[in-house]
Amino acid sequence: MNNTDNFTKKDTLAIKALAVMLMIIHHLFAFPDKFSEGVSLNNLIILSDGSPLSEIAGNYGKLCVALFMMLSGYGLYISHKNSDGNVTATVLKRIKAVYIKYWQVFFVMIPLGIIIGVEKVSVSWSTMLKNFLAIETTVNDEWWFMTLYVIMLFLFPIIITWVDRKNANFLKDFVYLLLFNTFVNTALLTFTQTNAYMASFNGTYFWQKMSVALVMLPMFTIGCMLAKYDVISLVLKKVPDRLFRIFLGIGLLILTITLRQSWAMRSNWGWDRLDYIYAAIFTIAFTLILYNTKKIKDVLAFIGAQSTGIWLIHTFLCYYYFHEVFFAVKFPILVFLLTFSVSLLLSWVISYVCHRVWSIFSKIS
C-alpha cells in the first residue's frame, strides 16, 4: 500500500479540526433560546420551512460528539498497539495528558471569570474542587464531555478485550454494536426511567454518568474497530482515482447530512442514535476529499492539535463571559469566525506559555 493511502496522525488531526468547528457551530446556532435579551442574528438564508440555515447547521454540528469519541477510540487503540501492550499504562498516560490540558485552561479561564464578576464561576471551594477534578462541570456546562471521556478511558480495557477477542470480525462486530446500541437506547433506558423500583437508582450520580457512557460506547468502540481493521486506509486503497475520491467523499458527506436530518432518531441527549455510524462515514468522506491536499491538511492539523483547548475555551467566550460582544457582529459566519479565531488564539497562547514555563522549571530542577 502506498504510504499516502494510510490514515495518518495528520489525517486524524484534520478531522479533529472539522469536529471542533462543528462543535462551535452547534453551540453558537443550535440554541437560540440561550441568547440573552437584545442578542439576535441576521440570517441571510431561510429555508422553505422557515428554519434559518445556521440553525440547521447547528443541529448537524452535534455530530461533533460522536466524532471526538470515535477519534479518541481510534487514537487510543493505535497508541496501545504501538506501546508495550500495557493497557493500564496507556490509559493512565492519556488521562494525565487530558487533565493537564484541562487544568491549563481551568487556571486561566476560571480566575478570569471571577475577576470580571461572572456568577457562574463564583462557587464554593468544595464545588470548585469537584469542577477541578471534573467530577462536576457546573462552571462550564459544555465541559460535561470531560467526565464522560475519562469514564470511557477507564472502560477501555474492557472494550479492547472485546475488540481483540479471538475470532473477532468487523462485520459481525458491527452488527453486535448495532444491537447493543438499540438495546441501550430503547429497552435499558426505558426500563430505568419508567420502572418504579429503579427510580432511586436512576437519580444517582453513578447512573446519570454511566447511562450516557453506555449510549456513547458505540462511538468510542467503532473508532477502535476502524483502527484495528485499518478500514479508512483500505477505502483509500480501493479508490485510487483522485477525482473519484473527491466525488465519492462529497456524496458520502451529503448522505450523512441527509440521513441525519431527515431520518432523525434523537437520543435524550440530543445526538442521533446512529451518530457513531455517521461519524465513521463523515471521517471517511473528508479523508477522501482531503487526499493529497497537503497545505490544507497542514492548516487543519494545526487547528486539530488545539482542538481540546478550543473546546474548553469557546463557550466561556460566546456564552458566559462575552456573549453580547461575540454576537454583536450579527451575521452567523462572522460570529463563527470571531469565536473560532479567538478560541484558537487563546488555546495556542495558553499551550505555548505553559510549555515555556514547564521548560524553564525543568531546566532549573
CSV table of C-alpha atoms in Angstrom, one decimal:
chain,number,residue,atom,x,y,z
A,1,MET,CA,0.0,0.0,0.0
A,2,ASN,CA,1.3,3.4,-0.9
A,3,ASN,CA,2.2,5.5,2.2
A,4,THR,CA,-0.1,8.3,1.0
A,5,ASP,CA,-3.0,5.8,1.2
A,6,ASN,CA,-2.6,5.5,5.0
A,7,PHE,CA,-4.9,7.2,7.5
A,8,THR,CA,-2.2,9.1,9.4
A,9,LYS,CA,-2.0,11.2,12.6
A,10,LYS,CA,-2.2,14.3,10.4
A,11,ASP,CA,-5.5,13.0,8.9
A,12,THR,CA,-6.8,12.4,12.5
A,13,LEU,CA,-5.9,16.0,13.5
A,14,ALA,CA,-7.6,17.3,10.3
A,15,ILE,CA,-10.8,15.5,11.2
A,16,LYS,CA,-10.5,16.8,14.8
A,17,ALA,CA,-10.3,20.3,13.4
A,18,LEU,CA,-13.5,19.8,11.4
A,19,ALA,CA,-15.1,18.3,14.5
A,20,VAL,CA,-14.3,21.3,16.7
A,21,MET,CA,-15.6,23.6,14.0
A,22,LEU,CA,-18.9,21.6,14.1
A,23,MET,CA,-18.9,22.0,17.9
A,24,ILE,CA,-18.6,25.7,17.7
A,25,ILE,CA,-21.3,25.9,15.1
A,26,HIS,CA,-23.5,23.7,17.2
A,27,HIS,CA,-23.1,25.8,20.4
A,28,LEU,CA,-23.5,29.1,18.5
A,29,PHE,CA,-26.6,28.4,16.5
A,30,ALA,CA,-28.5,25.3,17.7
A,31,PHE,CA,-29.7,27.1,20.9
A,32,PRO,CA,-31.4,30.4,20.1
A,33,ASP,CA,-33.2,30.1,23.4
A,34,LYS,CA,-29.8,30.8,25.1
A,35,PHE,CA,-29.5,34.2,23.5
A,36,SER,CA,-29.7,36.9,26.1
A,37,GLU,CA,-32.1,39.8,25.7
A,38,GLY,CA,-31.2,42.0,22.7
A,39,VAL,CA,-29.0,39.4,21.1
A,40,SER,CA,-30.1,38.2,17.6
A,41,LEU,CA,-28.7,37.0,14.3
A,42,ASN,CA,-29.1,38.4,10.8
A,43,ASN,CA,-29.9,35.1,9.0
A,44,LEU,CA,-29.5,35.7,5.2
A,45,ILE,CA,-30.6,32.2,4.2
A,46,ILE,CA,-34.0,30.9,5.4
A,47,LEU,CA,-35.3,27.5,4.3
A,48,SER,CA,-38.8,26.8,3.0
A,49,ASP,CA,-40.0,25.7,6.4
A,50,GLY,CA,-38.8,28.9,8.0
A,51,SER,CA,-35.7,27.5,9.6
A,52,PRO,CA,-32.5,29.5,9.3
A,53,LEU,CA,-29.7,27.7,7.6
A,54,SER,CA,-27.5,28.5,10.6
A,55,GLU,CA,-29.8,26.6,13.0
A,56,ILE,CA,-29.9,23.6,10.7
A,57,ALA,CA,-26.1,23.6,10.6
A,58,GLY,CA,-26.1,24.0,14.4
A,59,ASN,CA,-28.2,20.9,14.8
A,60,TYR,CA,-25.9,18.9,12.4
A,61,GLY,CA,-23.0,20.1,14.4
A,62,LYS,CA,-24.0,17.8,17.3
A,63,LEU,CA,-22.2,15.1,15.3
A,64,CYS,CA,-19.0,16.5,16.9
A,65,VAL,CA,-19.7,14.4,20.0
A,66,ALA,CA,-19.5,11.2,18.0
A,67,LEU,CA,-16.6,12.4,16.0
A,68,PHE,CA,-14.5,13.2,19.1
A,69,MET,CA,-15.4,9.9,20.8
A,70,MET,CA,-14.7,7.9,17.6
A,71,LEU,CA,-11.3,9.6,17.1
A,72,SER,CA,-10.5,9.1,20.8
A,73,GLY,CA,-11.2,5.3,20.4
A,74,TYR,CA,-9.1,5.2,17.2
A,75,GLY,CA,-6.2,7.1,18.7
A,76,LEU,CA,-6.2,5.1,21.9
A,77,TYR,CA,-6.3,1.8,20.1
A,78,ILE,CA,-3.3,2.8,17.9
A,79,SER,CA,-1.4,4.1,21.0
A,80,HIS,CA,-2.0,0.9,22.8
A,81,LYS,CA,-0.8,-1.3,19.9
A,82,ASN,CA,2.3,0.9,19.5
A,83,SER,CA,3.2,0.6,23.2
A,84,ASP,CA,4.5,-2.4,25.1
A,85,GLY,CA,0.9,-3.8,25.5
A,86,ASN,CA,0.4,-2.4,29.0
A,87,VAL,CA,-3.2,-1.2,28.7
A,88,THR,CA,-3.1,0.4,32.2
A,89,ALA,CA,-0.1,2.5,31.4
A,90,THR,CA,-1.7,3.6,28.1
A,91,VAL,CA,-4.9,4.7,29.9
A,92,LEU,CA,-3.1,6.5,32.7
A,93,LYS,CA,-0.9,8.3,30.2
A,94,ARG,CA,-4.0,9.5,28.3
A,95,ILE,CA,-5.8,10.6,31.5
A,96,LYS,CA,-2.7,12.5,32.6
A,97,ALA,CA,-2.5,14.3,29.2
A,98,VAL,CA,-6.1,15.3,29.1
A,99,TYR,CA,-6.1,16.6,32.7
A,100,ILE,CA,-3.0,18.7,32.1
A,101,LYS,CA,-4.7,20.4,29.2
A,102,TYR,CA,-7.9,20.7,31.2
A,103,TRP,CA,-6.1,22.3,34.1
A,104,GLN,CA,-4.2,24.7,31.9
A,105,VAL,CA,-7.5,26.2,30.6
A,106,PHE,CA,-9.1,25.9,34.1
A,107,PHE,CA,-6.4,28.1,35.7
A,108,VAL,CA,-6.8,30.8,33.1
A,109,MET,CA,-10.5,31.0,32.4
A,110,ILE,CA,-11.9,30.4,35.8
A,111,PRO,CA,-9.9,33.2,37.5
A,112,LEU,CA,-10.8,35.5,34.6
A,113,GLY,CA,-14.4,34.8,35.2
A,114,ILE,CA,-14.1,35.5,38.9
A,115,ILE,CA,-12.2,38.8,38.2
A,116,ILE,CA,-14.9,40.1,35.8
A,117,GLY,CA,-17.7,39.0,38.2
A,118,VAL,CA,-19.3,36.1,36.4
A,119,GLU,CA,-21.7,34.5,39.0
A,120,LYS,CA,-21.5,31.0,37.3
A,121,VAL,CA,-17.8,30.5,38.2
A,122,SER,CA,-18.0,32.2,41.6
A,123,VAL,CA,-18.8,29.0,43.5
A,124,SER,CA,-17.9,27.4,46.9
A,125,TRP,CA,-14.5,25.8,47.4
A,126,SER,CA,-16.0,22.3,47.5
A,127,THR,CA,-17.8,22.9,44.2
A,128,MET,CA,-14.6,24.3,42.7
A,129,LEU,CA,-12.7,21.3,43.8
A,130,LYS,CA,-15.3,19.0,42.1
A,131,ASN,CA,-15.0,21.0,38.9
A,132,PHE,CA,-11.2,21.0,39.1
A,133,LEU,CA,-11.3,17.2,39.2
A,134,ALA,CA,-14.1,17.1,36.5
A,135,ILE,CA,-16.4,15.2,38.9
A,136,GLU,CA,-18.8,18.1,38.3
A,137,THR,CA,-18.7,20.6,35.4
A,138,THR,CA,-21.0,23.3,36.7
A,139,VAL,CA,-18.6,26.2,35.9
A,140,ASN,CA,-19.0,25.4,32.3
A,141,ASP,CA,-21.9,23.2,31.2
A,142,GLU,CA,-20.2,22.2,28.0
A,143,TRP,CA,-17.3,20.6,29.9
A,144,TRP,CA,-19.6,17.5,30.5
A,145,PHE,CA,-17.7,15.7,27.8
A,146,MET,CA,-14.6,15.6,30.1
A,147,THR,CA,-16.2,13.4,32.7
A,148,LEU,CA,-17.6,11.0,30.1
A,149,TYR,CA,-14.2,10.9,28.3
A,150,VAL,CA,-12.5,9.8,31.5
A,151,ILE,CA,-15.1,7.2,32.1
A,152,MET,CA,-14.6,5.9,28.6
A,153,LEU,CA,-10.8,5.7,29.3
A,154,PHE,CA,-11.5,3.5,32.3
A,155,LEU,CA,-13.7,1.3,30.2
A,156,PHE,CA,-11.0,0.9,27.5
A,157,PRO,CA,-9.5,-2.3,29.0
A,158,ILE,CA,-12.9,-4.0,28.7
A,159,ILE,CA,-13.5,-2.5,25.2
A,160,ILE,CA,-10.1,-3.6,23.8
A,161,THR,CA,-10.6,-7.1,25.3
A,162,TRP,CA,-13.8,-7.4,23.3
A,163,VAL,CA,-12.4,-5.8,20.1
A,164,ASP,CA,-9.3,-8.0,20.1
A,165,ARG,CA,-11.0,-11.3,21.2
A,166,LYS,CA,-10.4,-14.4,19.2
A,167,ASN,CA,-12.4,-14.8,16.0
A,168,ALA,CA,-13.4,-11.1,16.0
A,169,ASN,CA,-14.8,-9.9,12.7
A,170,PHE,CA,-15.6,-6.4,11.6
A,171,LEU,CA,-19.0,-7.0,10.0
A,172,LYS,CA,-20.1,-9.3,12.8
A,173,ASP,CA,-18.9,-6.9,15.5
A,174,PHE,CA,-20.6,-4.0,13.6
A,175,VAL,CA,-23.9,-5.9,13.9
A,176,TYR,CA,-23.3,-6.6,17.6
A,177,LEU,CA,-22.6,-2.9,18.1
A,178,LEU,CA,-25.9,-2.0,16.4
A,179,LEU,CA,-27.8,-4.4,18.6
A,180,PHE,CA,-26.1,-3.1,21.7
A,181,ASN,CA,-26.8,0.5,20.7
A,182,THR,CA,-30.5,-0.4,20.1
A,183,PHE,CA,-30.8,-2.2,23.4
A,184,VAL,CA,-29.3,0.7,25.4
A,185,ASN,CA,-31.3,3.4,23.7
A,186,THR,CA,-34.6,1.6,23.9
A,187,ALA,CA,-35.0,-1.2,26.4
A,188,LEU,CA,-32.4,-0.3,29.1
A,189,LEU,CA,-33.0,3.4,29.3
A,190,THR,CA,-36.8,2.9,29.1
A,191,PHE,CA,-36.7,0.4,31.9
A,192,THR,CA,-34.6,2.5,34.3
A,193,GLN,CA,-36.7,5.6,33.6
A,194,THR,CA,-40.1,4.0,34.0
A,195,ASN,CA,-39.7,1.2,36.5
A,196,ALA,CA,-40.7,2.3,40.0
A,197,TYR,CA,-38.1,0.2,41.6
A,198,MET,CA,-35.3,1.9,39.6
A,199,ALA,CA,-36.4,5.5,40.5
A,200,SER,CA,-33.8,6.0,43.2
A,201,PHE,CA,-31.0,4.3,41.2
A,202,ASN,CA,-31.9,6.4,38.1
A,203,GLY,CA,-31.2,9.6,40.1
A,204,THR,CA,-27.8,8.6,41.4
A,205,TYR,CA,-24.6,10.3,40.2
A,206,PHE,CA,-23.3,6.9,39.0
A,207,TRP,CA,-26.2,6.1,36.7
A,208,GLN,CA,-26.5,9.7,35.4
A,209,LYS,CA,-23.0,9.4,34.1
A,210,MET,CA,-22.9,5.7,33.2
A,211,SER,CA,-26.2,5.8,31.3
A,212,VAL,CA,-24.6,8.5,29.0
A,213,ALA,CA,-21.4,6.5,28.8
A,214,LEU,CA,-23.3,3.4,27.6
A,215,VAL,CA,-25.0,5.5,24.9
A,216,MET,CA,-21.6,6.8,23.8
A,217,LEU,CA,-19.9,3.5,24.0
A,218,PRO,CA,-20.6,2.5,20.3
A,219,MET,CA,-19.0,5.9,19.2
A,220,PHE,CA,-15.8,5.0,21.0
A,221,THR,CA,-15.8,1.3,20.1
A,222,ILE,CA,-16.3,1.9,16.4
A,223,GLY,CA,-13.1,4.1,16.5
A,224,CYS,CA,-11.2,1.1,17.9
A,225,MET,CA,-12.7,-1.1,15.2
A,226,LEU,CA,-11.7,1.3,12.4
A,227,ALA,CA,-8.2,1.3,13.8
A,228,LYS,CA,-7.9,-2.5,14.2
A,229,TYR,CA,-9.1,-3.3,10.7
A,230,ASP,CA,-7.5,-0.2,9.1
A,231,VAL,CA,-10.8,0.5,7.4
A,232,ILE,CA,-10.1,4.0,6.2
A,233,SER,CA,-6.7,3.1,4.7
A,234,LEU,CA,-8.4,0.2,2.9
A,235,VAL,CA,-11.1,2.5,1.5
A,236,LEU,CA,-8.3,4.8,0.2
A,237,LYS,CA,-6.6,1.9,-1.4
A,238,LYS,CA,-9.8,0.7,-3.1
A,239,VAL,CA,-10.5,4.2,-4.6
A,240,PRO,CA,-7.2,5.1,-6.4
A,241,ASP,CA,-8.6,7.8,-8.7
A,242,ARG,CA,-8.2,11.2,-7.1
A,243,LEU,CA,-11.2,12.9,-8.8
A,244,PHE,CA,-13.4,9.9,-8.0
A,245,ARG,CA,-12.3,10.1,-4.4
A,246,ILE,CA,-13.4,13.7,-4.2
A,247,PHE,CA,-16.8,13.0,-5.7
A,248,LEU,CA,-17.3,9.9,-3.5
A,249,GLY,CA,-16.3,11.9,-0.4
A,250,ILE,CA,-18.8,14.6,-1.2
A,251,GLY,CA,-21.5,12.0,-1.9
A,252,LEU,CA,-20.9,10.3,1.5
A,253,LEU,CA,-21.0,13.7,3.2
A,254,ILE,CA,-24.3,14.6,1.6
A,255,LEU,CA,-25.6,11.1,2.7
A,256,THR,CA,-24.7,11.7,6.4
A,257,ILE,CA,-26.4,15.2,6.3
A,258,THR,CA,-29.5,13.9,4.5
A,259,LEU,CA,-30.0,10.8,6.7
A,260,ARG,CA,-29.3,12.6,9.9
A,261,GLN,CA,-31.7,15.5,9.2
A,262,SER,CA,-34.5,13.5,7.5
A,263,TRP,CA,-34.3,10.2,9.4
A,264,ALA,CA,-33.7,11.6,12.9
A,265,MET,CA,-33.7,9.2,15.9
A,266,ARG,CA,-32.6,11.6,18.6
A,267,SER,CA,-31.5,10.4,22.0
A,268,ASN,CA,-32.3,12.0,25.3
A,269,TRP,CA,-29.1,14.0,25.0
A,270,GLY,CA,-29.7,15.4,21.5
A,271,TRP,CA,-27.4,13.4,19.4
A,272,ASP,CA,-28.7,10.8,16.9
A,273,ARG,CA,-28.7,7.1,17.8
A,274,LEU,CA,-26.8,6.4,14.6
A,275,ASP,CA,-24.2,9.2,15.1
A,276,TYR,CA,-21.5,6.6,15.6
A,277,ILE,CA,-22.1,5.4,12.0
A,278,TYR,CA,-22.5,8.9,10.7
A,279,ALA,CA,-19.2,9.9,12.4
A,280,ALA,CA,-17.4,7.0,10.7
A,281,ILE,CA,-18.8,7.9,7.3
A,282,PHE,CA,-18.0,11.6,7.8
A,283,THR,CA,-14.4,10.7,8.6
A,284,ILE,CA,-14.1,8.5,5.5
A,285,ALA,CA,-15.7,11.2,3.4
A,286,PHE,CA,-13.4,14.0,4.4
A,287,THR,CA,-10.3,11.8,4.2
A,288,LEU,CA,-11.3,11.1,0.6
A,289,ILE,CA,-11.9,14.8,-0.1
A,290,LEU,CA,-8.7,16.0,1.6
A,291,TYR,CA,-6.5,13.3,-0.1
A,292,ASN,CA,-3.3,14.9,-1.4
A,293,THR,CA,-4.2,18.4,-0.2
A,294,LYS,CA,-1.0,18.8,1.9
A,295,LYS,CA,-1.3,22.5,2.6
A,296,ILE,CA,-5.0,22.3,3.6
A,297,LYS,CA,-4.3,19.3,5.8
A,298,ASP,CA,-1.3,21.1,7.4
A,299,VAL,CA,-3.6,24.0,8.4
A,300,LEU,CA,-6.3,21.7,9.7
A,301,ALA,CA,-3.7,19.6,11.6
A,302,PHE,CA,-2.5,22.8,13.3
A,303,ILE,CA,-6.1,23.5,14.3
A,304,GLY,CA,-6.8,19.9,15.3
A,305,ALA,CA,-3.8,20.0,17.6
A,306,GLN,CA,-5.5,22.8,19.5
A,307,SER,CA,-9.0,21.2,19.4
A,308,THR,CA,-9.1,20.3,23.1
A,309,GLY,CA,-8.2,23.9,24.1
A,310,ILE,CA,-10.7,25.3,21.7
A,311,TRP,CA,-13.4,23.1,23.1
A,312,LEU,CA,-12.6,24.0,26.7
A,313,ILE,CA,-12.4,27.8,25.9
A,314,HIS,CA,-15.0,28.7,23.3
A,315,THR,CA,-18.2,28.7,25.4
A,316,PHE,CA,-16.6,30.9,28.0
A,317,LEU,CA,-16.4,33.5,25.2
A,318,CYS,CA,-19.7,33.1,23.4
A,319,TYR,CA,-21.9,32.0,26.4
A,320,TYR,CA,-20.7,33.0,29.8
A,321,TYR,CA,-18.2,35.9,29.7
A,322,PHE,CA,-18.6,38.0,26.5
A,323,HIS,CA,-21.9,36.8,25.0
A,324,GLU,CA,-23.1,40.1,23.7
A,325,VAL,CA,-19.7,41.0,22.3
A,326,PHE,CA,-19.3,37.9,20.2
A,327,PHE,CA,-22.8,38.1,18.8
A,328,ALA,CA,-22.5,41.8,18.1
A,329,VAL,CA,-21.3,41.1,14.5
A,330,LYS,CA,-24.8,39.7,13.9
A,331,PHE,CA,-24.1,37.6,10.8
A,332,PRO,CA,-23.7,33.8,11.6
A,333,ILE,CA,-20.5,33.4,9.5
A,334,LEU,CA,-18.9,36.4,11.3
A,335,VAL,CA,-20.0,35.2,14.7
A,336,PHE,CA,-18.5,31.8,13.9
A,337,LEU,CA,-15.2,33.2,12.6
A,338,LEU,CA,-14.8,35.5,15.6
A,339,THR,CA,-15.5,32.8,18.1
A,340,PHE,CA,-13.3,30.3,16.3
A,341,SER,CA,-10.3,32.6,15.7
A,342,VAL,CA,-10.2,33.9,19.3
A,343,SER,CA,-10.6,30.5,20.8
A,344,LEU,CA,-7.8,29.1,18.6
A,345,LEU,CA,-5.5,32.0,19.5
A,346,LEU,CA,-6.2,31.6,23.2
A,347,SER,CA,-5.7,27.9,23.1
A,348,TRP,CA,-2.4,28.3,21.3
A,349,VAL,CA,-1.2,31.1,23.7
A,350,ILE,CA,-2.1,29.0,26.8
A,351,SER,CA,-0.3,26.0,25.4
A,352,TYR,CA,2.8,27.9,24.4
A,353,VAL,CA,3.1,29.8,27.7
A,354,CYS,CA,2.6,26.6,29.7
A,355,HIS,CA,5.2,24.8,27.6
A,356,ARG,CA,7.7,27.6,28.1
A,357,VAL,CA,7.1,27.7,31.8
A,358,TRP,CA,7.4,24.0,32.1
A,359,SER,CA,10.7,24.1,30.1
A,360,ILE,CA,12.1,26.7,32.4
A,361,PHE,CA,11.2,24.8,35.6
A,362,SER,CA,12.6,21.6,34.1
A,363,LYS,CA,16.0,23.3,33.4
A,364,ILE,CA,16.0,24.7,37.0
A,365,SER,CA,15.2,21.3,38.6
